[in-house]
Amino acid sequence: MSPGSDFDKLYEDMERSHVKPLWTAEAKILPTSPHPRAVPWLWKWSQVHSLASRAGDLVTIEHGGDRRAISLANPGLGGQPYATPTLWAAIQWLNGREVEPAHRHTAQAVRFMLEGKGAYSTVQGDKIYLERGDFAINPPWFWHDHGSESSGPAVWMDGLDIPLNNYLDASFFETSRNEKQDVTAVIDGSLLKYGCGQLRPAWEEPVQEYSPLSTYKWEATERALTNLAKVDASPFDDVALEYTNPHTGRPVMDTITAWIQMLRPGIHTRAHRQVNSAVYHVFEGKGATVIGGVRFDWEQGDMFVIPSWAYHEHINGSKSDRAILFSIQDTPVLKALGKYREEALAANNGHQAVKESFDAAKALAFV
Amino acid sequence: MSPGSDFDKLYEDMERSHVKPLWTAEAKILPTSPHPRAVPWLWKWSQVHSLASRAGDLVTIEHGGDRRAISLANPGLGGQPYATPTLWAAIQWLNGREVEPAHRHTAQAVRFMLEGKGAYSTVQGDKIYLERGDFAINPPWFWHDHGSESSGPAVWMDGLDIPLNNYLDASFFETSRNEKQDVTAVIDGSLLKYGCGQLRPAWEEPVQEYSPLSTYKWEATERALTNLAKVDASPFDDVALEYTNPHTGRPVMDTITAWIQMLRPGIHTRAHRQVNSAVYHVFEGKGATVIGGVRFDWEQGDMFVIPSWAYHEHINGSKSDRAILFSIQDTPVLKALGKYREEALAANNGHQAVKESFDAAKALAFV
Amino acid sequence: MSPGSDFDKLYEDMERSHVKPLWTAEAKILPTSPHPRAVPWLWKWSQVHSLASRAGDLVTIEHGGDRRAISLANPGLGGQPYATPTLWAAIQWLNGREVEPAHRHTAQAVRFMLEGKGAYSTVQGDKIYLERGDFAINPPWFWHDHGSESSGPAVWMDGLDIPLNNYLDASFFETSRNEKQDVTAVIDGSLLKYGCGQLRPAWEEPVQEYSPLSTYKWEATERALTNLAKVDASPFDDVALEYTNPHTGRPVMDTITAWIQMLRPGIHTRAHRQVNSAVYHVFEGKGATVIGGVRFDWEQGDMFVIPSWAYHEHINGSKSDRAILFSIQDTPVLKALGKYREEALAANNGHQAVKESFDAAKALAFV
Amino acid sequence: MSPGSDFDKLYEDMERSHVKPLWTAEAKILPTSPHPRAVPWLWKWSQVHSLASRAGDLVTIEHGGDRRAISLANPGLGGQPYATPTLWAAIQWLNGREVEPAHRHTAQAVRFMLEGKGAYSTVQGDKIYLERGDFAINPPWFWHDHGSESSGPAVWMDGLDIPLNNYLDASFFETSRNEKQDVTAVIDGSLLKYGCGQLRPAWEEPVQEYSPLSTYKWEATERALTNLAKVDASPFDDVALEYTNPHTGRPVMDTITAWIQMLRPGIHTRAHRQVNSAVYHVFEGKGATVIGGVRFDWEQGDMFVIPSWAYHEHINGSKSDRAILFSIQDTPVLKALGKYREEALAANNGHQAVKESFDAAKALAFV
């Protein structure tokens, strides 16, 4: 009998016993550096907004489960409705006077408001009004319902850790018997109580598990960006701020952090890469991001994904106007688990060689 | 020989050998509850201000060491220039156009601005302008110099842990060769960079050891008080906020925390007591604090001390105007060392029986 | 045109734009409780050992990559060589006098020694000898090589977070130019220096990122189990100890914790379940574990998996002999990310109704 | 009127108003480096032991309060019964069959056993037996009673933070109605449950506030010293181990840490100094410590104090025998409050110039 057939017999017996040899799989499961399945991608706002609007016309909340959200599906992830392996990102569309009933889940959630007037969220009895640029959080297992008190639609971006939550087999979900929660606090109570991050109600212990501040108003955020720009900036991300829990200084969620970034006119940042994944929304302006040597041109509303360990650099194409990027990132996961790394591009003055511009149709051929 | 004389001989021999029996001292050194040497006391602003002003006329900065500060000397502490066993509290007076030269020390320091225009502090190269109600910090071993760019005087309250620092034999002090530091940051740089407590420069690790925010402006503080009053308050301290390091949520210093408190019109809080000591400054309003059964009436500018484990409750005498109290407290010390306790007064609906009103002249008889 | 066709058109356009409606997927991606793909499973030692032994005969280290390991492949995970979604668990077989060359990886690793004499591991220059029952760790990115200095084989269990590391796109791997590292410390240096968990070299800061103790000897472990049994036990896990980093009290790795459990003679524990997954190895004894209502009978050497949120209870079938279970668990991941939950079974005095005994052949039909 | 008299008048008015000018006191209260009142000192065991023994004959427990302890009184501290500003250190003498009744206090306490058989401590219901070299802790506010079950005396060293506790006005003390506590745990329960520092009962959360391990047996401590000596040592403290809470890796108390140090035969360490104070007990051997240029010769049983910021180096005078030093230190206080510093002596190959040998009689002249 040839040695080959002994091997074959061994592998057959292994298969039957539900064990696998490491040596035939080592290069695949212990790669020398990350090989993400998720690909860099960009979704045009014109398309996404139009699809959300059409869903607003066609789909009632009942049809739409209890949320009318459409999520980014990274073409590298085999048809799953996920933007990156850990992050679910969606646009949610609420028609005027609509109410989305109360539910809760262990998935951790953040919201970034894009359009509309008179929209509110009630999170664990705390009702807050959200306007364009407001950032809001939804700690795990907190009841929340949304509604509109105006006649027009409200549109926002949702970021949840649904993929991670499912990967870890940690999903719990519950629908409330009551469509709307009782509002138990003064309107905008969290904002009034915790809205000045450096002053804390003196009789309370700091809140550790989640940010006690449920809403970060655009007005304060914009002022912070403007002020920071007078003093300092990152060579890689320009004027970049991370939303934090003011009671701990840590990210607002255990699994998701959120950034707001201003690219000053004409800025072209240096490239770097991290072990983490991110979903960006272009809140304002026009420019481009080079990811893994491919140039992704963007304008207001567009959304794009940067996968793990891909070099990226940002360009504000305008010489006169700022660009503003909002993003969600899974960095807290990587850091908590001892897996975060980052690296600046050394060559070529920190800029990637650009091979091509992103074209969704062509790109798909390679997925 | 009587047993007594054996005892006497033993005690004599102990004395000679520099050892002490516990049993003769146990009640004194292991008391059943705290017996602070520091006493509750109140200093009238009219007196303190007048003394500081006279020092402004008489004492030049050179004469005045490098700071023209006059400190509260708690009558219980045997003539030491300390407000409580751990806290040094002073009024500092700077004449127009004066400069206080750069020095640094391991004592931890906070400042609360009371009067004047055009006063600045430069702390480790970061120059900040301070106006009435602004709160500023000075981390240990940071160079700092102060000056006035206007013609009038500037007056502020200083809070330092000098007594603690000396008790622990931990004092280091150094005078700079340069009277004024080079200003290495944009003016008000710390404020611009860290002034929105819930948004942090995304590329920096949180600052752990001290608050990166060097100044807390009165405008934001007052807004925070007003907002908090719409939502919540403490039964013991009414609308009370603690200044915190936004990067950690912890007090601004390892040894000193600072509070700003608004007593709403007509408020009479319930009494409680803590293992800690505090020095109060009346920033605004007119009222009283009952400490250990003695009523201390106060008005704007007055300063008073609450020693450890003394019951205290606050009264805003006005039915129409708010009162505002600023205070420094050594609570972080007690908490870090596992020694903090607090207790609400249960009897009499939480109010102390008032035995008398404080009268400095009479009180001294008992010190 | 029917509403249906508008819907169809919308869904087609969504598909083309790489977005997905939430409402058609909500039940699947936001389930009311975890639905793990991984299944409870048991591998018989007789089979695994025989396969490893045959690999020892057939596969040289060069053929076997640099490690001769065969890993458990959970039948629920679609052919992936993973025991649970986060954990890779394998039996490694080293022939006498063999050397496995030095490499390093970001995957976090633990080892539990099962058979053999004279086997050593050199981890970042620290050479340690391992005998049956010894537990060893391999912090991320630490160089390590293994070898045998005797003529007989050495066999151990490996536990790594390879699946998690790949899921997070965080894998880095490097082969050393030198087959064997230089041994830079005294033999068993880590053990000598850190082996008494409650006494720390006084001049060093505690090691935070990983356990400075690289090996936990069986002798000390067994004594700890025996001692604990005299005092206390868990109703769910009986005499259970967690290996910890003595410098922090935390698990030995950021992503993996390890337990050693003694089931006293005749013990039948109560059932509970957690959001986490675990791989068990039967180090000693004979008994059974009921997982999700199915009884898994085990004896020495067998390995089994408990997926997330499955009720489980342990039975030591012997009235006279102890049973000892070693396990690796991903609990630190769940806790770090705010996702850990646990629940005791209330009904039936804490015991599950047993529906059947595990039979690998029959069970497969349901995978 | 001369300027002088204006000054005089100002100072008089300040005095009357209980405020003090900084400028006349600045050099004193803000010294350029620590000027401890506590002095380096050494107590001979022959004297201390003899005094304790005489107290054992003369003083009954009732006379002796509830503890027959004699404490070191640092001659620099003005007659207070304290070894350093923060530490109280004493020798406690228990006659055979005596019982010291249960009490509790907020002072934090450690014990180091020196002589005797059959002595026990019951700490919060956990009864432990102590023999020579055993180290035990007494967390704040835990009930404790001591007793002897043999006919001979038991002698140990006590270390408490009584001075600090009083300085902070944080002392609470309570006597139990019952002379002896009920023993609620298995004898030596803490030792059996937590005695292997790197293995923790898996179902419990780590104990944060104090070490769950109440006793550290000499046998394990000695083995740890012997093992460490094979691997590593500090140039300043030779083979030095810190007792730690195995659940956190931190010192056993918030305010006191304890060290055990082996000076190998012939060792002469290099000098360094720290902002902290320490009390040493010579457990074994003969040698000397140079403190601030003065040589303190010691032999078994002697005790000595190193004040803050004094250079010190240790000498084991024997070429053949080890010396062992036990010490308590207030380092955790300094570190928690941001006040710790240390510095190695650079000059003279790290050794101080020795000016003289300590002579208690002569030294007193300078106190």
PDB file of C-alpha atoms in Angstrom, chain D residues 87-90 92 105 107-113 121 130 134-140 144 146 156-161 211 213-214 216 243 251-259 279 326-329:
ATOM      1  CA  LEU D  87       2.196  53.669  60.618  1.00  0.00           C
ATOM      2  CA  TRP D  88       1.687  52.274  64.066  1.00  0.00           C
ATOM      3  CA  ALA D  89       3.904  49.254  64.758  1.00  0.00           C
ATOM      4  CA  ALA D  90       3.842  47.187  67.906  1.00  0.00           C
ATOM      5  CA  GLN D  92       1.859  42.116  70.974  1.00  0.00           C
ATOM      6  CA  HIS D 105     -12.001  49.133  63.814  1.00  0.00           C
ATOM      7  CA  ALA D 107      -7.827  51.068  61.064  1.00  0.00           C
ATOM      8  CA  GLN D 108      -6.299  48.633  58.598  1.00  0.00           C
ATOM      9  CA  ALA D 109      -4.133  45.946  60.141  1.00  0.00           C
ATOM     10  CA  VAL D 110      -1.543  43.299  59.366  1.00  0.00           C
ATOM     11  CA  ARG D 111       0.183  40.837  61.685  1.00  0.00           C
ATOM     12  CA  PHE D 112       3.460  38.967  61.435  1.00  0.00           C
ATOM     13  CA  MET D 113       3.892  36.028  63.795  1.00  0.00           C
ATOM     14  CA  SER D 121      -6.962  34.659  65.244  1.00  0.00           C
ATOM     15  CA  LEU D 130      -0.583  31.293  63.230  1.00  0.00           C
ATOM     16  CA  ASP D 134       2.987  33.535  59.097  1.00  0.00           C
ATOM     17  CA  PHE D 135       1.608  36.793  57.827  1.00  0.00           C
ATOM     18  CA  ALA D 136      -2.041  37.656  58.440  1.00  0.00           C
ATOM     19  CA  ILE D 137      -4.324  40.516  57.539  1.00  0.00           C
ATOM     20  CA  ASN D 138      -7.269  42.171  59.158  1.00  0.00           C
ATOM     21  CA  PRO D 139      -9.432  44.139  56.740  1.00  0.00           C
ATOM     22  CA  PRO D 140     -11.083  47.290  58.123  1.00  0.00           C
ATOM     23  CA  HIS D 144     -11.350  39.858  65.244  1.00  0.00           C
ATOM     24  CA  HIS D 146      -7.162  36.323  69.300  1.00  0.00           C
ATOM     25  CA  TRP D 156       3.729  38.926  67.054  1.00  0.00           C
ATOM     26  CA  MET D 157       4.266  42.213  65.307  1.00  0.00           C
ATOM     27  CA  ASP D 158       1.256  44.381  64.565  1.00  0.00           C
ATOM     28  CA  GLY D 159       1.157  46.970  61.791  1.00  0.00           C
ATOM     29  CA  LEU D 160      -1.777  49.357  61.644  1.00  0.00           C
ATOM     30  CA  ASP D 161      -2.506  52.647  59.932  1.00  0.00           C
ATOM     31  CA  SER D 211      -7.295  40.166  50.162  1.00  0.00           C
ATOM     32  CA  LEU D 213      -6.588  35.250  51.687  1.00  0.00           C
ATOM     33  CA  SER D 214      -6.327  36.020  55.383  1.00  0.00           C
ATOM     34  CA  TYR D 216       0.139  33.698  54.166  1.00  0.00           C
ATOM     35  CA  TYR D 243       2.434  40.148  49.752  1.00  0.00           C
ATOM     36  CA  PRO D 251      -1.260  45.217  48.065  1.00  0.00           C
ATOM     37  CA  VAL D 252      -3.171  43.452  50.800  1.00  0.00           C
ATOM     38  CA  MET D 253      -4.521  46.705  52.229  1.00  0.00           C
ATOM     39  CA  ASP D 254      -5.430  50.087  50.767  1.00  0.00           C
ATOM     40  CA  THR D 255      -2.994  51.850  53.078  1.00  0.00           C
ATOM     41  CA  ILE D 256      -0.353  49.278  54.040  1.00  0.00           C
ATOM     42  CA  THR D 257       1.733  46.940  51.988  1.00  0.00           C
ATOM     43  CA  ALA D 258       4.037  44.299  53.435  1.00  0.00           C
ATOM     44  CA  TRP D 259       7.296  42.900  52.131  1.00  0.00           C
ATOM     45  CA  VAL D 279       9.005  49.843  59.537  1.00  0.00           C
ATOM     46  CA  PHE D 326       9.892  41.750  57.103  1.00  0.00           C
ATOM     47  CA  SER D 327       8.527  45.255  56.616  1.00  0.00           C
ATOM     48  CA  ILE D 328       5.374  47.298  56.411  1.00  0.00           C
ATOM     49  CA  GLN D 329       5.211  50.327  54.174  1.00  0.00           C
TER      50      GLN D 329
END
